GROMACS .gro file of C-alpha atoms in nm:
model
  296
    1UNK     CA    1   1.316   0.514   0.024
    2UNK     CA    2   1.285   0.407   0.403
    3UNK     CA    3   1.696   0.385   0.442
    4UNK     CA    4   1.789   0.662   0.249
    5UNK     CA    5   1.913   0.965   0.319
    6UNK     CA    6   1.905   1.307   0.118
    7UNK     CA    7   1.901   1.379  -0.181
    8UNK     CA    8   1.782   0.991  -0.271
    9UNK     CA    9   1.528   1.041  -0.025
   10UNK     CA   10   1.383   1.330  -0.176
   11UNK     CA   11   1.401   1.233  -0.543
   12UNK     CA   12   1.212   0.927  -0.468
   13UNK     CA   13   0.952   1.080  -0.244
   14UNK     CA   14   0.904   1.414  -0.513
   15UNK     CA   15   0.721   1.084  -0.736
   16UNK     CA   16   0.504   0.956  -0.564
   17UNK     CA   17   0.453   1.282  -0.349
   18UNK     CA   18   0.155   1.378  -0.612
   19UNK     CA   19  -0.053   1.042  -0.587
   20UNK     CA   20  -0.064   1.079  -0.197
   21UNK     CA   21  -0.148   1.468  -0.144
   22UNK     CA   22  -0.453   1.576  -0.004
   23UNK     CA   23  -0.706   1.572  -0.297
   24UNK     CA   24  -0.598   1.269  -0.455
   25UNK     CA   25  -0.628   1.071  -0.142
   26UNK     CA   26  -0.974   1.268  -0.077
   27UNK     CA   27  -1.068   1.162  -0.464
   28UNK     CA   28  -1.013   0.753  -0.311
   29UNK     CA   29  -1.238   0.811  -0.043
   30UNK     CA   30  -1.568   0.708  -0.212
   31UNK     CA   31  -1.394   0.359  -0.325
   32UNK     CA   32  -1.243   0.337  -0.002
   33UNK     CA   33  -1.604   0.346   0.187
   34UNK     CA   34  -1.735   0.078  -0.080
   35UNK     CA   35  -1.495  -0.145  -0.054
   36UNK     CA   36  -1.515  -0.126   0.361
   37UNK     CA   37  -1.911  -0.174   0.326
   38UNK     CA   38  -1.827  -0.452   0.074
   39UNK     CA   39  -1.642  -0.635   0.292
   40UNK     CA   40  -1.821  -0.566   0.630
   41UNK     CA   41  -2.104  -0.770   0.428
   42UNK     CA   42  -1.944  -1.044   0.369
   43UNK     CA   43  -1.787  -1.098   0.709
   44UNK     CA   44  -1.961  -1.385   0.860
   45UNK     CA   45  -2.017  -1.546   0.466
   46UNK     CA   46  -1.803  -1.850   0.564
   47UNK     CA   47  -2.017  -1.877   0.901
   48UNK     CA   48  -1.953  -1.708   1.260
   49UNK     CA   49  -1.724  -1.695   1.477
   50UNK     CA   50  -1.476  -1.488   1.185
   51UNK     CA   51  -1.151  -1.409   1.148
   52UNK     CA   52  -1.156  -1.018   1.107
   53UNK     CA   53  -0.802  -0.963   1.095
   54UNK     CA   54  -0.801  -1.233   0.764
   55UNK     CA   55  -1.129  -1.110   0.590
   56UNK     CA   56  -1.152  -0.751   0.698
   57UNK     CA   57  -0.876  -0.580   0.836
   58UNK     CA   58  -0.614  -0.708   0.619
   59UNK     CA   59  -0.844  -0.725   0.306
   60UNK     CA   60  -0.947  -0.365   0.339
   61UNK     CA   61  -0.568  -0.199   0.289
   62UNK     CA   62  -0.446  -0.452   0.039
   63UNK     CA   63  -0.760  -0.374  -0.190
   64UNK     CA   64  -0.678  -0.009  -0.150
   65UNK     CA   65  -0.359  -0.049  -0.222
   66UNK     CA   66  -0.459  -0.209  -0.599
   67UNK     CA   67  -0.664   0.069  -0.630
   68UNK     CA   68  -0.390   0.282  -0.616
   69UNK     CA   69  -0.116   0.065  -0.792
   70UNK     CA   70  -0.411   0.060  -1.089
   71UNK     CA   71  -0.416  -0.303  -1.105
   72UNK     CA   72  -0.742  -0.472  -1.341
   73UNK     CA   73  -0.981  -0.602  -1.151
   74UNK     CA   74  -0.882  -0.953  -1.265
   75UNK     CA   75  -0.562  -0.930  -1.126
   76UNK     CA   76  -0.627  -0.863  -0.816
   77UNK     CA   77  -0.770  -1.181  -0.589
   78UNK     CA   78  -0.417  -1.311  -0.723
   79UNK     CA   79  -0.193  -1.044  -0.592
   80UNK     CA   80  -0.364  -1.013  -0.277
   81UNK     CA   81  -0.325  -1.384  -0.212
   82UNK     CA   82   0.064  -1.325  -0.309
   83UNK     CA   83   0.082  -1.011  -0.026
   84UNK     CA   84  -0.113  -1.243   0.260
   85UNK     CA   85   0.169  -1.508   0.159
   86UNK     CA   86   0.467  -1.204   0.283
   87UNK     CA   87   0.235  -1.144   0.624
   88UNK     CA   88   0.149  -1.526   0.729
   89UNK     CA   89   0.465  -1.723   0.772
   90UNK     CA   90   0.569  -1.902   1.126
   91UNK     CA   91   0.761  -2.195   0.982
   92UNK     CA   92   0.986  -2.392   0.648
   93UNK     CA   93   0.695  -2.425   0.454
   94UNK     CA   94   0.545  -2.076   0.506
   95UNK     CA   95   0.895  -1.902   0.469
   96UNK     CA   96   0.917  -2.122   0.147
   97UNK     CA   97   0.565  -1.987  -0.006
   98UNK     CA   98   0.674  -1.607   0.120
   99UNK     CA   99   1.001  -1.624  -0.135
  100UNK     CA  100   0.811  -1.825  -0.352
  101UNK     CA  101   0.537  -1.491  -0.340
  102UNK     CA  102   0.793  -1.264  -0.373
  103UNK     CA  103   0.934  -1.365  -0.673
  104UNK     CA  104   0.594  -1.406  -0.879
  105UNK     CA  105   0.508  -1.063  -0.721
  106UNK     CA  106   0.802  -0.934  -0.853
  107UNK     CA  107   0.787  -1.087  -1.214
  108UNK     CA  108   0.417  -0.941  -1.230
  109UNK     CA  109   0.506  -0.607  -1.073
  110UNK     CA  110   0.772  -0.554  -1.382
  111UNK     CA  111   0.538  -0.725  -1.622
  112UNK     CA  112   0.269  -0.422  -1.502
  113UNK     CA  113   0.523  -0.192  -1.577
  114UNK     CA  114   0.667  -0.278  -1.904
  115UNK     CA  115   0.242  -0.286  -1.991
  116UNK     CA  116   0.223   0.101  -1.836
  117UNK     CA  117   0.524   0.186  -2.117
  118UNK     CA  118   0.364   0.024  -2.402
  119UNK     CA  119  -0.027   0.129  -2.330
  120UNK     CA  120  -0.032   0.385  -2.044
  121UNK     CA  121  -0.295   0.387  -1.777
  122UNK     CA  122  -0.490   0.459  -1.460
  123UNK     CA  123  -0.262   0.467  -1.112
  124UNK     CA  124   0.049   0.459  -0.958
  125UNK     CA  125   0.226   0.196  -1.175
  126UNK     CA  126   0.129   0.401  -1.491
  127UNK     CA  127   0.275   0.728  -1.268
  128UNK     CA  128   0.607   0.601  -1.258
  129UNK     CA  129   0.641   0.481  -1.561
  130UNK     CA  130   0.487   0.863  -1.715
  131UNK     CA  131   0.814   1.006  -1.490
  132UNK     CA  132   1.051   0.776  -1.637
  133UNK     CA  133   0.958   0.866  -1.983
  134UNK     CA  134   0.976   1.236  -1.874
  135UNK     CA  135   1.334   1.209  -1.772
  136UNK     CA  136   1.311   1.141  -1.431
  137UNK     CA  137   1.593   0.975  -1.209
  138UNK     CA  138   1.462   0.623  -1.081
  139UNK     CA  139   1.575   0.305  -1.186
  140UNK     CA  140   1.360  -0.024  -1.262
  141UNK     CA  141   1.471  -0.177  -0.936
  142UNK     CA  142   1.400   0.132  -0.772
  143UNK     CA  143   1.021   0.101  -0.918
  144UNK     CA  144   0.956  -0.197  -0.838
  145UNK     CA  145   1.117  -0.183  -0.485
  146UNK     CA  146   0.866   0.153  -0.423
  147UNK     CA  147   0.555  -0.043  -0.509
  148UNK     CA  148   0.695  -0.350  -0.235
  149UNK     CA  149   0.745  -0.029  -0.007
  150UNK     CA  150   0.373   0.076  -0.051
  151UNK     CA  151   0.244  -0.286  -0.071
  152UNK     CA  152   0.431  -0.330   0.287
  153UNK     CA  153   0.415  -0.004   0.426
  154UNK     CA  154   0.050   0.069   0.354
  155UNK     CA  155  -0.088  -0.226   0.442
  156UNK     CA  156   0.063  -0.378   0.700
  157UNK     CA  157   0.053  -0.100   0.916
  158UNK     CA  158  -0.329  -0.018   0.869
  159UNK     CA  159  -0.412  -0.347   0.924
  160UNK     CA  160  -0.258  -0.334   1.290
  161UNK     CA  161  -0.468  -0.009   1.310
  162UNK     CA  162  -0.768  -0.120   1.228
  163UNK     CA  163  -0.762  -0.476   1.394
  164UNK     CA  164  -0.606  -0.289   1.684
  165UNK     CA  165  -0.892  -0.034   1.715
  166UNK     CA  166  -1.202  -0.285   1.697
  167UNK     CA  167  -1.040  -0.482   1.934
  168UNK     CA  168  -1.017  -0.186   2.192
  169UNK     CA  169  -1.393  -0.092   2.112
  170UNK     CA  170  -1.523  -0.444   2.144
  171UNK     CA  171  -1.336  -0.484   2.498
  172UNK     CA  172  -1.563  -0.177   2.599
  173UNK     CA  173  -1.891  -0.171   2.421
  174UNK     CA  174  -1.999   0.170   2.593
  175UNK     CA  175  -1.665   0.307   2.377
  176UNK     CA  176  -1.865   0.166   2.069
  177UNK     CA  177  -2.194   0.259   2.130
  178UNK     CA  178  -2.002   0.612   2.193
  179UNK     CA  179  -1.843   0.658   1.841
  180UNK     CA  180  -2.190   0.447   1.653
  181UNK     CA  181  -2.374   0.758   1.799
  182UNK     CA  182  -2.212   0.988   1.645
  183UNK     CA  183  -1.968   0.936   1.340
  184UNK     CA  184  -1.815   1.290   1.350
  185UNK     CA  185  -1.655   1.160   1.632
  186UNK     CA  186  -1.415   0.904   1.434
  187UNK     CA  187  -1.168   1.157   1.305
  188UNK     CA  188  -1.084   1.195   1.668
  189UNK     CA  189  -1.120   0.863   1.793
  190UNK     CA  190  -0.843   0.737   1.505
  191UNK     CA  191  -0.591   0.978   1.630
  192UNK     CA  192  -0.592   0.816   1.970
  193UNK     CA  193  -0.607   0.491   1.804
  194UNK     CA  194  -0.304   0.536   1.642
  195UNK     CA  195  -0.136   0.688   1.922
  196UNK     CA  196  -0.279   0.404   2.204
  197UNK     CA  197  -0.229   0.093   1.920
  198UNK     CA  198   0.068   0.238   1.830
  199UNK     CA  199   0.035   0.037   1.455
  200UNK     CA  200   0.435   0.110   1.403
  201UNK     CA  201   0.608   0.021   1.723
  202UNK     CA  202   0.940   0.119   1.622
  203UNK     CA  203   1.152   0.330   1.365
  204UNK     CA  204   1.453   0.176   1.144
  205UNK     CA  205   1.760   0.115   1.294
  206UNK     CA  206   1.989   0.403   1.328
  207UNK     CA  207   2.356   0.415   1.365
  208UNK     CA  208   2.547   0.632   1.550
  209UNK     CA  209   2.779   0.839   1.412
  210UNK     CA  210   2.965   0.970   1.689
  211UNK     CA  211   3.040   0.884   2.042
  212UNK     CA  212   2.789   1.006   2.240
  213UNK     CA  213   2.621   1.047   2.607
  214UNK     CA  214   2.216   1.003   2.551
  215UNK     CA  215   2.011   1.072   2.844
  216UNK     CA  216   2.267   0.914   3.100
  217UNK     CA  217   2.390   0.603   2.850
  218UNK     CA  218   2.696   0.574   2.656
  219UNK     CA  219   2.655   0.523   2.275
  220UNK     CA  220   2.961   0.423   2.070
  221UNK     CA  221   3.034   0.534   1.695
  222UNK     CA  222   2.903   0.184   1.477
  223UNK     CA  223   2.629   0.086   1.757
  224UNK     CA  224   2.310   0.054   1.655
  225UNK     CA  225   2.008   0.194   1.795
  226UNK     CA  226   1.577   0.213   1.748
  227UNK     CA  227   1.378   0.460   1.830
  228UNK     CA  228   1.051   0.311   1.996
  229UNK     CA  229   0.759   0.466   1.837
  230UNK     CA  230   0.525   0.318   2.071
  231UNK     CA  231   0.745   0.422   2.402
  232UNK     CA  232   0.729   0.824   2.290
  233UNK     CA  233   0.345   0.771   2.219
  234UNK     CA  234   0.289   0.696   2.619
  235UNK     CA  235   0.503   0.909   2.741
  236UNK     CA  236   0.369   1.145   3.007
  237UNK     CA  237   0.542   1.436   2.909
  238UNK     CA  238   0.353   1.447   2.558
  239UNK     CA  239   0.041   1.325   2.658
  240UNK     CA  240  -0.178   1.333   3.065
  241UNK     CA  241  -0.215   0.977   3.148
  242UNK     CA  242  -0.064   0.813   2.829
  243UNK     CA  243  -0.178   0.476   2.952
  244UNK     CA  244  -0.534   0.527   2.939
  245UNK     CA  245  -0.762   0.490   2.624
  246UNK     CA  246  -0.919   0.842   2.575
  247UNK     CA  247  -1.109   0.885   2.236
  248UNK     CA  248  -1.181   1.293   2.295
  249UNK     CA  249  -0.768   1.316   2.403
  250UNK     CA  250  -0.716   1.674   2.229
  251UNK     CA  251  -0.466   1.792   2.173
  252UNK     CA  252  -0.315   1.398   2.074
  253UNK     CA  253   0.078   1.472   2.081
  254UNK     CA  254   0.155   1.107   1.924
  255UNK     CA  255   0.414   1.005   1.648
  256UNK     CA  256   0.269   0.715   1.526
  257UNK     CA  257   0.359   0.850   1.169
  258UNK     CA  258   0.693   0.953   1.245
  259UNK     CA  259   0.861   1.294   1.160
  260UNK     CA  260   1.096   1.476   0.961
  261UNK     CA  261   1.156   1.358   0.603
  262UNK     CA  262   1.026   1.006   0.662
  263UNK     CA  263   0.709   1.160   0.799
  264UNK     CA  264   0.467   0.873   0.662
  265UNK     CA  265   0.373   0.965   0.312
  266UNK     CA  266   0.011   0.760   0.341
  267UNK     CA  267  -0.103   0.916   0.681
  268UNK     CA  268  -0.377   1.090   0.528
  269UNK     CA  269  -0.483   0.772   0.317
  270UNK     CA  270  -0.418   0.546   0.644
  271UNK     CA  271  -0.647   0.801   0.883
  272UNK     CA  272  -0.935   0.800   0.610
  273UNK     CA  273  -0.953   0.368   0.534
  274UNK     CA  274  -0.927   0.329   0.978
  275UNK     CA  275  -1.255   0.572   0.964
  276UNK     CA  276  -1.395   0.403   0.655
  277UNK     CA  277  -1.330   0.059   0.851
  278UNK     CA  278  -1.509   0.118   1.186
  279UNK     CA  279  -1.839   0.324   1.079
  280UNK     CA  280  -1.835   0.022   0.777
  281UNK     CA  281  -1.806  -0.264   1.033
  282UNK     CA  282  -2.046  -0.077   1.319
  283UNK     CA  283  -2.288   0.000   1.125
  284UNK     CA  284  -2.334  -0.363   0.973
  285UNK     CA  285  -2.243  -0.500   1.279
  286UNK     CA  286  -2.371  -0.314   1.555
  287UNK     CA  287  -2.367  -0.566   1.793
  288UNK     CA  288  -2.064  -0.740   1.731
  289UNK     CA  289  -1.849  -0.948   1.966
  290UNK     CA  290  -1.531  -1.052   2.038
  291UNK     CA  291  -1.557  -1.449   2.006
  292UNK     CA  292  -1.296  -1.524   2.274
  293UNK     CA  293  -1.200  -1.345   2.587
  294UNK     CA  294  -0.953  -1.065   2.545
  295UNK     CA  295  -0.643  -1.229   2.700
  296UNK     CA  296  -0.627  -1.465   2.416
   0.00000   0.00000   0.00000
């Protein structure tokens, strides 16, 4: 769905538009907030210093995201440790275990759905399979390649927002003592996140279709080129002094979720687990502490 173009785009999109509008996202919120206090308990259980990207910040999307796919309960410590396997890999062996993930992901991803077709079900999985049966255009590959979409997309990305935002609150304490006061503040307070973190830092590539003169540079037909997410977000023409962290910042002119038909499909879901995260973590933690000093 991320490299097509209409109509695909839009055929895709129209099935899984339903399990991400407003309501239905609003409907998650209460599991959301219980898995974030769920895990904000058990954050030092293997002893202190921790590692919050490991046991919170990645944790908290990925368990969302089985919520959503519908997976049992049992199934889940084993396809989370199969999605940490895609995100940790920085050599042979790890690039080994990341196909070797992949693949049992995949065989268990098309076991779920030939399940959905013979018993039904709770979730997204059981969705897609309820708009196959109905006649709608998507292909088994194309099903199982939108739940790796959602696994990567919706994870991935909060993780970098939520890692990303404690880290900026624990390098100023005064900033978290701010937002603990007062938790009506957090809807704001993500916006800038995501707009200062910047969790996506750049689009897909584009190619350009035409010669073309861009703001002073020469682009030929074929060449390839990336929007930087991250560059528009601190840009001074969008936003008074882009390069400082300002948690009231209204209006917040960022495109950290993109725009036009790619507009992210999970912002909604992404702005409620970052809001779930901090007042979760703060309030268990209200004195928490970065164990190293920022530069590293």
């Amino acid at each position: 769905m991320l490299s097509m173009d209409e109509p695909d785009h839009k055929r895709l999109r129209d099935i899984v538009d339903e399990a991400f509008r407003r309501r239905a996202v609003l409907d998650m919120e209460p599991h959301i907030r219980a898995i974030a206090d769920r895990l904000a308990d058990g954050l030092f259980a293997e002893g202190s210093p921790a590692d919050l990207v490991q046991r919170y910040a990645r944790m908290l999307p990925l368990e969302v995201i089985c919520e959503l796919l519908g997976l049992p309960q049992a199934d889940r410590p084993r396809f989370i440790a199969w999605a940490n396997s895609l995100a940790n890999f920085n050599n042979a062996l790890g690039f080994l275990r990341l196909i070797g993930g992949l693949v049992r992901m995949r065989r268990y991803l098309q076991q779920r759905l030939r399940l959905a077709r013979e018993q039904g079900g709770e979730g997204l999985i059981a969705e897609l399979v309820r708009v196959e049966k109905e006649g709608g255009r998507i292909t088994p590959d194309e099903m199982v390649s939108m739940v790796f979409l959602l696994l990567g997309a919706g994870s991935e990305t909060t993780t970098h927002l939520i890692s990303g935002s404690v880290f900026e609150l624990l390098k100023d304490p005064a900033r978290r003592d701010w937002l603990a006061a007062d938790w009506g503040r957090a809807g704001l307070a993500v916006e800038e996140f995501l707009r200062f973190v910047s969790p996506v830092q750049f689009s897909k590539p584009r190619y350009v279709r035409r010669d073309v003169d861009l703001d002073g540079v020469s682009l030929r037909k074929g060449e390839r080129v990336m929007a930087m997410i991250v560059a528009a977000n601190l840009d001074s023409h969008a936003n008074e002094h882009p390069d400082r962290l300002d948690l009231t910042r209204r209006p917040n002119r960022h495109l950290s979720f993109g725009t036009g038909i790619h507009f992210c499909l999970g912002h909604q879901l992404a702005r409620i687990e970052a809001i779930c995260a901090l007042q979760a973590l703060f309030t268990r933690w209200p004195t928490l502490q970065l164990a190293v000093t920022p530069s590293q």
